[in-house]
Coordinates of C-alpha atoms and ligand atoms in Angstrom, one line a residue:
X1 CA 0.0 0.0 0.0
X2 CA 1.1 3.4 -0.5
X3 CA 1.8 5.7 2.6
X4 CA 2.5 9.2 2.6
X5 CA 6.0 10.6 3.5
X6 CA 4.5 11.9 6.9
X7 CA 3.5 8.3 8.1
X8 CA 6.3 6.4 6.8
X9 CA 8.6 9.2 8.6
X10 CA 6.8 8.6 12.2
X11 CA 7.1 4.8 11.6
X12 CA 9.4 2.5 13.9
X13 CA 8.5 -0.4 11.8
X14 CA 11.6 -1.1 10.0
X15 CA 12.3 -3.2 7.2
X16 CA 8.8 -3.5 6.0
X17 CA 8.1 -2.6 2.1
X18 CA 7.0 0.7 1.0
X19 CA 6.0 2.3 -1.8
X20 CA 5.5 5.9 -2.0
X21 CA 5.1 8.7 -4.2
X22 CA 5.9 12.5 -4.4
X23 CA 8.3 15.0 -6.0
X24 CA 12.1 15.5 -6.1
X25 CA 13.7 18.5 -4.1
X26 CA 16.8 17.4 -4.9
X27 CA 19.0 14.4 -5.8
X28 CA 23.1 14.2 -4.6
X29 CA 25.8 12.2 -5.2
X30 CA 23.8 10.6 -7.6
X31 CA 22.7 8.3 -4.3
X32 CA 20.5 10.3 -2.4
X33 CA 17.0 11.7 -3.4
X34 CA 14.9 14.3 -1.2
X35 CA 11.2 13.2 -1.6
X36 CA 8.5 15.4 -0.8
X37 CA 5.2 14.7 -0.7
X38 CA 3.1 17.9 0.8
X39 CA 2.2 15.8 3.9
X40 CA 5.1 17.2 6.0
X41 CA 7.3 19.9 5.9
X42 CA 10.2 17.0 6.5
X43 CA 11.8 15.1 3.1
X44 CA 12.1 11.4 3.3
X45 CA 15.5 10.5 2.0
X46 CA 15.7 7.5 -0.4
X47 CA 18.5 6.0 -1.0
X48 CA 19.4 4.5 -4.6
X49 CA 21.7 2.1 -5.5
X50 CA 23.1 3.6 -8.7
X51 CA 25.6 1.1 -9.7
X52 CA 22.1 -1.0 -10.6
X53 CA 20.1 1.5 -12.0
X54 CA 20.0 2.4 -15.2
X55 CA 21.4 5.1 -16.1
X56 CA 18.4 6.9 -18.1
X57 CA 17.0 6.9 -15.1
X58 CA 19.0 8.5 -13.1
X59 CA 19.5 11.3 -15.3
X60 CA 15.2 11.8 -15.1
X61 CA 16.0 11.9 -11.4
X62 CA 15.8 16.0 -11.1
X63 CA 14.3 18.8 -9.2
X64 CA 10.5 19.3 -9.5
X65 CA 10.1 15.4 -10.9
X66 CA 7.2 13.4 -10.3
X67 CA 8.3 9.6 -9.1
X68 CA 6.8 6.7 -7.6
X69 CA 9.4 4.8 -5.5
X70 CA 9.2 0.8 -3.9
X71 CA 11.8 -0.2 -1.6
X72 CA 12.4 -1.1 2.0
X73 CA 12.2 1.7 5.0
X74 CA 15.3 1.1 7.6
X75 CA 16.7 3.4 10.3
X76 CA 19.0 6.2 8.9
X77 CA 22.5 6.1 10.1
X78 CA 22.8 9.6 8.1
X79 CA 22.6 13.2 9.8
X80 CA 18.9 15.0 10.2
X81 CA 16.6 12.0 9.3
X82 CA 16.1 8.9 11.9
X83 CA 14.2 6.4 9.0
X84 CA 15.0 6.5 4.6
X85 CA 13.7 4.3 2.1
X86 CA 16.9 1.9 0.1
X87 CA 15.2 1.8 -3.4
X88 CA 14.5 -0.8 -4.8
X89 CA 12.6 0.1 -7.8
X90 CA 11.8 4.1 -9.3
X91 CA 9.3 5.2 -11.5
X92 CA 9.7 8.5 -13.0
X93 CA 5.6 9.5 -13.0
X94 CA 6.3 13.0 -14.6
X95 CA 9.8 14.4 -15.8
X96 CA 10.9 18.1 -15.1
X97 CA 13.1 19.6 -17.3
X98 CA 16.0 21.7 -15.0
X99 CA 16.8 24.2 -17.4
X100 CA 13.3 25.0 -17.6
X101 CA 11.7 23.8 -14.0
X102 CA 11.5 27.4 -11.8
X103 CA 12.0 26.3 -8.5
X104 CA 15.4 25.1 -8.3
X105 CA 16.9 24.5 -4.7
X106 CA 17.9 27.7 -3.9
X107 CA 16.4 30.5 -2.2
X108 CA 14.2 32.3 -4.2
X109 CA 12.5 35.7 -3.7
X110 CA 9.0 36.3 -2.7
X111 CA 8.6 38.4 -5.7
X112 CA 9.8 35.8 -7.5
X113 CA 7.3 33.3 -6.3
X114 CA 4.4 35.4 -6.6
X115 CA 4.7 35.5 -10.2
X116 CA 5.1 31.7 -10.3
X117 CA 2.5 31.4 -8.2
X118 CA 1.0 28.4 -9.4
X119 CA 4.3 26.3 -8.9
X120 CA 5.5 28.0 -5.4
X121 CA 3.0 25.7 -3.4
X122 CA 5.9 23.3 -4.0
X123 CA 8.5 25.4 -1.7
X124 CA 9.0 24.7 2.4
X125 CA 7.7 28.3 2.9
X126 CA 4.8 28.1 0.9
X127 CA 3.8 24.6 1.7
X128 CA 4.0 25.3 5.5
X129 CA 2.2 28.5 5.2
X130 CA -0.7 26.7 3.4
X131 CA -0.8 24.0 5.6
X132 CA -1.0 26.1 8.5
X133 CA -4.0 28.2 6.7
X134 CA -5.8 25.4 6.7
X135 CA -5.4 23.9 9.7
X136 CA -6.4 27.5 11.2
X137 CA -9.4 27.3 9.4
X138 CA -10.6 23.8 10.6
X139 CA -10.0 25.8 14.1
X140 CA -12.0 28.6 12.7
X141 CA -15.2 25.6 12.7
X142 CA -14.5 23.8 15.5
X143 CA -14.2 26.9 17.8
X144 CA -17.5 28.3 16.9
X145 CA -19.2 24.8 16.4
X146 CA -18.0 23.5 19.7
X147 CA -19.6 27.0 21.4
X148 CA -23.1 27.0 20.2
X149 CA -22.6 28.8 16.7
X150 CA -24.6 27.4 13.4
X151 CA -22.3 28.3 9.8
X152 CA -24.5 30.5 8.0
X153 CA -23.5 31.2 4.4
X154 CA -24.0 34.7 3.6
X155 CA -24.7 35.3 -0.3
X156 CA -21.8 36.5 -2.6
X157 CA -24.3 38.6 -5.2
X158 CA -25.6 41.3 -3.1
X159 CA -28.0 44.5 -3.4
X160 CA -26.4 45.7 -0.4
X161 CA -23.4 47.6 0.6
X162 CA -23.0 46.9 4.4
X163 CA -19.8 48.6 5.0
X164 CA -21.6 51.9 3.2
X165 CA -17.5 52.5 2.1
X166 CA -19.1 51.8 -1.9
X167 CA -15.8 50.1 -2.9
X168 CA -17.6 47.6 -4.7
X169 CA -17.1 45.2 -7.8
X170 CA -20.2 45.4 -10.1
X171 CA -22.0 42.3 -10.9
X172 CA -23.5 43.0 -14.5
X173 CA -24.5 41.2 -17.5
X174 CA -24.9 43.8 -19.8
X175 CA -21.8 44.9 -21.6
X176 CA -21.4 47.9 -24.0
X177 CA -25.0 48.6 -25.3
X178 CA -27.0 48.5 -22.1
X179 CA -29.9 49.8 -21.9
X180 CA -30.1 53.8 -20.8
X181 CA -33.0 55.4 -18.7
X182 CA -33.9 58.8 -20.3
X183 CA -31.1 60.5 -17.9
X184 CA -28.4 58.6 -19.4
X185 CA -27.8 56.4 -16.7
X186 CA -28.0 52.5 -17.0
X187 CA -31.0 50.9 -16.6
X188 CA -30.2 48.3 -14.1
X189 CA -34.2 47.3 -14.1
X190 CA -33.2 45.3 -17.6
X191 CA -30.2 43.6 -16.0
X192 CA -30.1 39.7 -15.0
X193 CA -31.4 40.4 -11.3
X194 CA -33.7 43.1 -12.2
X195 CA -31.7 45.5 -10.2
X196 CA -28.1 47.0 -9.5
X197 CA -26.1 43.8 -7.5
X198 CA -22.4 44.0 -6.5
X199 CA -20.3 41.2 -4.6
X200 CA -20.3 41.6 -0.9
X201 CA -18.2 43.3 1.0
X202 CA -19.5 41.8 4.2
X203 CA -22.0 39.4 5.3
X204 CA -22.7 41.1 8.2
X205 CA -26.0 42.3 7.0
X206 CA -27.5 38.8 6.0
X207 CA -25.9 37.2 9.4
X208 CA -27.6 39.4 11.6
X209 CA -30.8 38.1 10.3
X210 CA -30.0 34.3 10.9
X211 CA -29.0 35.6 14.5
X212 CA -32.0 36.7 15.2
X213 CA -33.6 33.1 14.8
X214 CA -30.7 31.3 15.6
X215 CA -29.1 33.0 18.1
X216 CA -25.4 32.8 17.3
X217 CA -24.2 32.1 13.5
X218 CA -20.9 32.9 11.8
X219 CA -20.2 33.2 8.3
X220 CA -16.5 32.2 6.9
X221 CA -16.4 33.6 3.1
X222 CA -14.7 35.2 0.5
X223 CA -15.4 38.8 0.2
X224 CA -14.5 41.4 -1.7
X225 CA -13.5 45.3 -1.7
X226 CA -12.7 47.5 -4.9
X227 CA -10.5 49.7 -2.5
X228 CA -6.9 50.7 -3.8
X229 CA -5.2 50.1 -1.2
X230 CA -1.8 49.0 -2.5
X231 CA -0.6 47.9 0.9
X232 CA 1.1 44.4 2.3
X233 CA -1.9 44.2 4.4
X234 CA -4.9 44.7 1.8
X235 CA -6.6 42.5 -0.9
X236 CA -9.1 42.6 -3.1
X237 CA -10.7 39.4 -2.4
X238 CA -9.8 38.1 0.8
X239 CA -11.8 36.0 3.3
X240 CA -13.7 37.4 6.1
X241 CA -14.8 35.1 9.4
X242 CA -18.0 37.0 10.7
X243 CA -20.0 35.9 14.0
X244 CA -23.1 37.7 15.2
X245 CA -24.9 36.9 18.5
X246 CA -28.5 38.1 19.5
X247 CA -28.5 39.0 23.2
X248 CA -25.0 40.3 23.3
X249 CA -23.7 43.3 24.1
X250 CA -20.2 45.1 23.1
X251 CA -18.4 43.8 26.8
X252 CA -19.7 40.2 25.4
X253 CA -18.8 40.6 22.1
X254 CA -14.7 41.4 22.8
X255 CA -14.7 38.3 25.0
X256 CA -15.6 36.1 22.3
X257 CA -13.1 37.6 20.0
X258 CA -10.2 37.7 22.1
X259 CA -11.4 33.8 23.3
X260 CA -12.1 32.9 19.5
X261 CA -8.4 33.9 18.6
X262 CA -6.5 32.9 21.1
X263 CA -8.7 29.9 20.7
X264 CA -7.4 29.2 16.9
X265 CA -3.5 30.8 17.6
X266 CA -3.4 28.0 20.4
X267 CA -4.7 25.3 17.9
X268 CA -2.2 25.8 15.6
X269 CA 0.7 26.3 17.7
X270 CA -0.5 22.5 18.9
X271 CA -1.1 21.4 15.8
X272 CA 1.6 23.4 13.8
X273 CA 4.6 22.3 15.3
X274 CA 6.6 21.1 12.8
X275 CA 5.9 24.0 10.0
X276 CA 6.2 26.8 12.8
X277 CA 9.2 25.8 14.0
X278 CA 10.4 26.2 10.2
X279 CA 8.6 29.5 9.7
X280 CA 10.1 30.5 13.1
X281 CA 14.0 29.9 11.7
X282 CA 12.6 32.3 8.7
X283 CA 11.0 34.4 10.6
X284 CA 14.2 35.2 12.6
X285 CA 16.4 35.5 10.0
X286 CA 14.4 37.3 7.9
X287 CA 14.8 40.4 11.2
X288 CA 18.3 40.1 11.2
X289 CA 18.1 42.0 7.7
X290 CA 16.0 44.4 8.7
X291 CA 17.7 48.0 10.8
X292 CA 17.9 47.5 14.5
X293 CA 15.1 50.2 15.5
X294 CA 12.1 47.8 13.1
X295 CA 13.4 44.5 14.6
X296 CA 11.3 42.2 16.5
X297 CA 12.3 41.6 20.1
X298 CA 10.6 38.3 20.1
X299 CA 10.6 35.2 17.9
X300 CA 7.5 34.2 15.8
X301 CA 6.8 31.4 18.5
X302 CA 7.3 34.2 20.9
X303 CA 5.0 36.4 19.6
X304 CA 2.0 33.6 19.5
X305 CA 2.9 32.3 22.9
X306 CA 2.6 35.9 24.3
X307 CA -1.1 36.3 22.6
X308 CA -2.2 33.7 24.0
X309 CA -0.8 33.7 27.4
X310 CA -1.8 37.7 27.4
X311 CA -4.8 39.9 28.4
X312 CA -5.5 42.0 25.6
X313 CA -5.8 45.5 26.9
X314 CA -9.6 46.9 26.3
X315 CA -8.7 51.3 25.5
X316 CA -11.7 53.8 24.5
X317 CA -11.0 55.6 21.9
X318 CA -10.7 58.9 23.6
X319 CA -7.8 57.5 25.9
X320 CA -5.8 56.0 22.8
X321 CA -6.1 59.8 21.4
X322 CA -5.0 61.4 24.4
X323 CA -1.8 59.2 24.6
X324 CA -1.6 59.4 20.8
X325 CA -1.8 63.6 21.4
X326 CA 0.8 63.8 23.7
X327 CA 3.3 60.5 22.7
X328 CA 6.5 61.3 21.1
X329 CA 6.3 60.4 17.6
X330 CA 3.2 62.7 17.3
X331 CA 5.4 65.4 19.3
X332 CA 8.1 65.4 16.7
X333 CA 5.8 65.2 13.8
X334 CA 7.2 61.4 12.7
X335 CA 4.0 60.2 12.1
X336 CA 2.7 60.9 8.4
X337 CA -0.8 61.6 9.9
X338 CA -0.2 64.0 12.9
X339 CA -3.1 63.7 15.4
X340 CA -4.0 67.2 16.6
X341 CA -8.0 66.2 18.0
X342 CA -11.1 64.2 19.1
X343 CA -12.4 62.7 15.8
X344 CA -9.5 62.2 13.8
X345 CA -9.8 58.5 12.5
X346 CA -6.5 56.4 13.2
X347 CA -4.1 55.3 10.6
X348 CA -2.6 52.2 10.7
X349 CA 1.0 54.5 12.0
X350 CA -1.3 55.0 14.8
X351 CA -2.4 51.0 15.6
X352 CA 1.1 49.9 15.7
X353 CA 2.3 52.9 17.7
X354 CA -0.2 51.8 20.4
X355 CA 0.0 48.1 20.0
X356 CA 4.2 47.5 19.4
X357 CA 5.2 50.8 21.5
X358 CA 3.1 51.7 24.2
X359 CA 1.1 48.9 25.6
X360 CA 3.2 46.4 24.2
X361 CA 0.4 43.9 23.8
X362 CA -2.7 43.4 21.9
X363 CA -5.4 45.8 22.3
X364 CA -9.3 46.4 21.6
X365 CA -9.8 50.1 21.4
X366 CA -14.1 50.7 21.8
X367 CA -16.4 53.8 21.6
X368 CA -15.4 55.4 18.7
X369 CA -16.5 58.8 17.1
X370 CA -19.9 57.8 15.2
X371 CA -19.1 59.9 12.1
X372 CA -15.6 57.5 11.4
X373 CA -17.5 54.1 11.9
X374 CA -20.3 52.2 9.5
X375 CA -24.4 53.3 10.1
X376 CA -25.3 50.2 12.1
X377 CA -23.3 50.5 15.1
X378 CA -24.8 51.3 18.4
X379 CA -25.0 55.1 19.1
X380 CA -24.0 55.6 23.1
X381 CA -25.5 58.1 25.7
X382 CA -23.0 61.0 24.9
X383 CA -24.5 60.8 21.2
X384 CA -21.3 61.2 19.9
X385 CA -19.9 57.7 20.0
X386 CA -20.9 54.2 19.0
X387 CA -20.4 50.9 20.9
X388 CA -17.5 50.0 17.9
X389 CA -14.4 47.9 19.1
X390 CA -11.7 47.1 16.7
X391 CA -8.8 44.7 17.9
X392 CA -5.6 45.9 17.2
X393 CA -2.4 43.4 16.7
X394 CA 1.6 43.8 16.5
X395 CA 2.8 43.9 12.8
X396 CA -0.6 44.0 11.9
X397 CA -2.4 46.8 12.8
X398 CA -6.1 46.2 12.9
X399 CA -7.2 42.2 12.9
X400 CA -10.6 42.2 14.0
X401 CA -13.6 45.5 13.3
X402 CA -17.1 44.9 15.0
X403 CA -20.0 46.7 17.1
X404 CA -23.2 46.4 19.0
X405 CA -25.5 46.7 16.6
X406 CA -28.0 49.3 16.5
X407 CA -31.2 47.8 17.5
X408 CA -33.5 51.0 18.0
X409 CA -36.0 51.2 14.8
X410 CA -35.9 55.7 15.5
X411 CA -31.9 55.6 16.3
X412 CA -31.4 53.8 13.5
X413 CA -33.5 55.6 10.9
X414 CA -32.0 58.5 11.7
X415 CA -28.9 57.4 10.8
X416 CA -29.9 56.1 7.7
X417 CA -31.3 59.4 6.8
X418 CA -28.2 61.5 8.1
X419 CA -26.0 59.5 5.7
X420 CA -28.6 59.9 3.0
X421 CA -29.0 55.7 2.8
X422 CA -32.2 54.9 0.7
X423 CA -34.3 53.7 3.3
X424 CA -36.3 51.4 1.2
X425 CA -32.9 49.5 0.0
X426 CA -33.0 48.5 3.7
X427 CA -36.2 47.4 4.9
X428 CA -35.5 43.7 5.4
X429 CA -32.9 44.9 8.0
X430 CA -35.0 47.5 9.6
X431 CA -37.8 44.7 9.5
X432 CA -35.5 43.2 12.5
X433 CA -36.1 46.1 14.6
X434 CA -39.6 46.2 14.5
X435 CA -40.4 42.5 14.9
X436 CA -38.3 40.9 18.0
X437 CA -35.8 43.7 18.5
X438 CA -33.3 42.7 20.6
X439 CA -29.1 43.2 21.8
X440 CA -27.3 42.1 19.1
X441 CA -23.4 42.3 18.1
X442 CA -21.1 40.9 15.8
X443 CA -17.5 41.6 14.5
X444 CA -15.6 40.6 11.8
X445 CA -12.0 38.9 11.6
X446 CA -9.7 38.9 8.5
X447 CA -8.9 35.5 7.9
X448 CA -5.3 36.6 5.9
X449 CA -4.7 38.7 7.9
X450 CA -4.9 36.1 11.0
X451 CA -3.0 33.4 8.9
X452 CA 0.1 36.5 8.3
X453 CA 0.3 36.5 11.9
X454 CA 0.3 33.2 12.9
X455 CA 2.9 32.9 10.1
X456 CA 5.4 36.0 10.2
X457 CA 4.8 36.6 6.3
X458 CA 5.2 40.2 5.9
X459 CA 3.3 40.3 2.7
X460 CA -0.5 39.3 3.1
X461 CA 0.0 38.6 -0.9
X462 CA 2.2 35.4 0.6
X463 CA -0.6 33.9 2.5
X464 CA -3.4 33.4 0.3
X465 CA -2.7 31.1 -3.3
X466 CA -4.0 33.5 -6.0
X467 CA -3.6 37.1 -4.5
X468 CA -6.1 39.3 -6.0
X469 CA -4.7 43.1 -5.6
X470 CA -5.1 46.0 -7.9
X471 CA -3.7 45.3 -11.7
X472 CA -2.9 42.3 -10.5
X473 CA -5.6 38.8 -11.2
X474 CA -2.9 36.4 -12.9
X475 CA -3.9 32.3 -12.4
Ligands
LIG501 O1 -13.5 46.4 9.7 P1 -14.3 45.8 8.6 O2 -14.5 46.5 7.4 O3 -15.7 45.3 9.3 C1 -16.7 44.7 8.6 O4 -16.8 44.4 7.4 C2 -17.9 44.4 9.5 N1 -19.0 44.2 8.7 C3 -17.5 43.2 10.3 C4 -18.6 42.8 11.3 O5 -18.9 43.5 12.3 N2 -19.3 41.7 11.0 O6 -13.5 44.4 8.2 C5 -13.3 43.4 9.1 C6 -11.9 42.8 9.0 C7 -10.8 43.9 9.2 O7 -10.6 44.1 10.6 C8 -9.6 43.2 8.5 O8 -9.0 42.2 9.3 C9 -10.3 42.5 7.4 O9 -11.7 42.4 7.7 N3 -10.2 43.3 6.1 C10 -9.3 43.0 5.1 N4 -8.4 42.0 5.0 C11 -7.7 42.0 3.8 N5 -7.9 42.9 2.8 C12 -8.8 43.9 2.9 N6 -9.0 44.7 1.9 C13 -9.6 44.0 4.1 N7 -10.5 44.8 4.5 C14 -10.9 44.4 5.8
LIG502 MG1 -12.5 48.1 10.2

């Protein structure tokens, strides 16, 4: 039977036949071949005995090949392996031509790799950080699954634009002759859903109607924003992990976020081992290049330790001003976005001042000005703020947006109207306030954005398989 290099590594069972197939990462001596499967981050060595092998063979025996291998598995008297296979018969599956095969074994940069994107899967950085994505994302299931929360799958085609922001792809099937109204302007009526429809920039909408008959639902989709944001933290599709819970309030809702990721860090870092402690080798080389002042004073495995051993530190917003007001950088003008007064929305400068430099930890900053935060978010007493929370991270900035939701029919009309929202776009979600009203809140985590930090990439672009960013939809 054929076993995967992952179980024939952690087997004791010595000098049983095995058969096994994978790809070459390298071949030396004309003896020794690296095989990798995509089970582990580890190679299996096999061993060939080349004074019996033909020798047509062993020149098809090259970086990137496809083989199928039979032999016997013994313990390793070499360096850095404790079992290899002796070969006794090779297959080549698929040749791979080295003058023409990419990924040679080298180091290669991540520029590099994005534009092979399609082949880089097939590198220990890439494979580990995909592996670890996924893991993290059976974690995303189990943690919401094992604490009361139904999946709810939010549509992707959506009349709605949740975040209000209106940086939104356009779902259309009419093309260069579509039909005008008498103004000139499309007629959107004559268009496959009989109306404008864009994909989603959140489900957050849609889930808040499932929590109010369900109770507590989360949604775990792709998602998409038009913004061009040119940044190592941005993306134009990316996936979004959104719970919402009826009978919750903002205190509530940052306890089940800070729970839910310390909840999925501490499932990979059990689960992860192997591929973190490779990422973390990276990770600290990687600082050594940079200038002393932008190094990290922890390791990768540091860093995730720390969140989950750590209280995150819960700041309103009109404390994190008044040490942003009075902290150095601000003082001496370094920031790009000097913050002079109450109301001025943060930049990411501002997150990672707070986060890396002043708290030193993770932090949830709440009660934001209502005029820099989305419609639907709770208004307080003072009228001036909403019950918003974001959750901030090192290297990251913010991780995590959410709110109480506003669940007073009059408070909430008058909001739509201030920000000159039809209000007849919106009646199925002001239907919610009239019939069963109730506490509600809900926030929204960046799934990339989670899996760069578990990881140490410093490029979001570098943790998802097809990055979708401005000028850029190759694959
Ligand atoms: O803060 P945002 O815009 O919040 C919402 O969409 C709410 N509807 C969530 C809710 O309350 N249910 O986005 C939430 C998170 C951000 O904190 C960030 O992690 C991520 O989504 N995000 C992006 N990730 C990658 N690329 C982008 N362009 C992103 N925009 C937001
Ligand atoms: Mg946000």
């Amino acid at each position: 039977m054929q076993q995967s290099v992952i179980e024939l590594l952690q087997s004791k069972q010595f000098t049983q036949q095995v058969a096994l197939k994978g790809w070459v990462r390298t071949f030396r001596a004309n003896r020794f071949i690296a095989i990798n499967d995509g089970s582990t981050i580890h190679n299996i060595q096999c061993v060939v005995d080349f004074e019996n092998t033909d020798e047509e063979i062993l020149k098809r025996i090259t970086t990137g090949a496809a083989v199928s291998i039979k032999g016997t598995l013994v313990e390793s008297l070499g360096k850095g392996q404790s079992v290899e296979v002796q070969v006794e018969s090779i297959e080549i599956l698929g040749d791979s031509n080295p003058e023409e095969y990419p990924i040679q074994p080298k180091k290669h940069s991540l520029e590099f790799l994005r534009e092979n994107a399609h082949l880089r899967i097939r590198t220990n950085t890439f494979s580990a950080v995909m592996r670890i994505r996924a893991i993290l994302s059976f974690a995303v299931h189990k943690y919401f699954t094992e604490n009361g929360f139904f999946n709810f799958h939010a549509p992707i085609i959506t009349g709605s634009d949740a975040e209000g922001a209106g940086e939104m792809f356009k779902v259309t099937t009419l093309g260069a002759n579509a039909p005008k109204n008498e103004d000139g302007s499309i007629d959107y009526k004559q268009d496959f859903f009989g109306k404008e429809t864009n994909l989603t920039v959140s489900g957050q909408l849609e889930a808040e109607t499932y929590a109010m008959g369900l109770s507590k639902v989360y949604t775990f989709g792709p998602t998409f924003r038009a913004e061009n944001s040119n940044t190592t933290r941005h993306l134009a599709e990316f996936w979004m992990i959104e719970p919402e819970m009826a009978f919750c309030d903002l205190d509530g809702n940052m306890d089940v976020a800070e729970d839910f990721i310390k909840y999925v860090i501490r499932y990979a870092l059990e689960h992860c081992k192997d591929d973190l402690a490779f990422l973390n080798d990276r990770f600290v080389k990687e600082e050594q290049n940079k200038p002393a002042q932008e190094r990290s004073d922890m390791s990768l495995l540091e860093k995730l330790n720390f969140v989950v051993d750590n209280n995150f530190k819960r700041v309103s917003y009109t404390e994190a001003i008044e040490i942003l007001r009075n902290c150095k950088p601000n003082q001496k003008k370094k920031f790009q976005y000097i913050i002079n007064e109450w109301g001025a929305d943060l930049q990411s400068e501002h997150e990672r001042f707070l986060v890396e430099k002043h708290f030193k930890c993770p932090v949830i900053l709440f009660d934001y000005p209502a005029n820099i935060k989305a419609f639907y978010m709770r208004l307080n007493e003072d009228k001036k703020t909403v019950r918003a929370m974001d959750v901030l991270f090192p290297g990251i900035g913010e991780i995590v947006g959410g709110s109480q939701r506003e669940e007073r029919l009059d408070v909430l009309k008058e909001k739509i109207k201030a920000l000159h929202i039809d209000e007849k776009e919106l009646w199925w979600y002001l239907d919610l306030r009239k019939f069963g009203t109730a506490v509600h809140s809900g926030f929204g985590l960046g799934f990339e954005r989670l899996v760069q930090f578990t990881t140490g990439m410093s490029n979001i672009r570098d943790v998802i398989p097809y990055p979708r960013t401005p000028q850029n939809a190759e694959f």
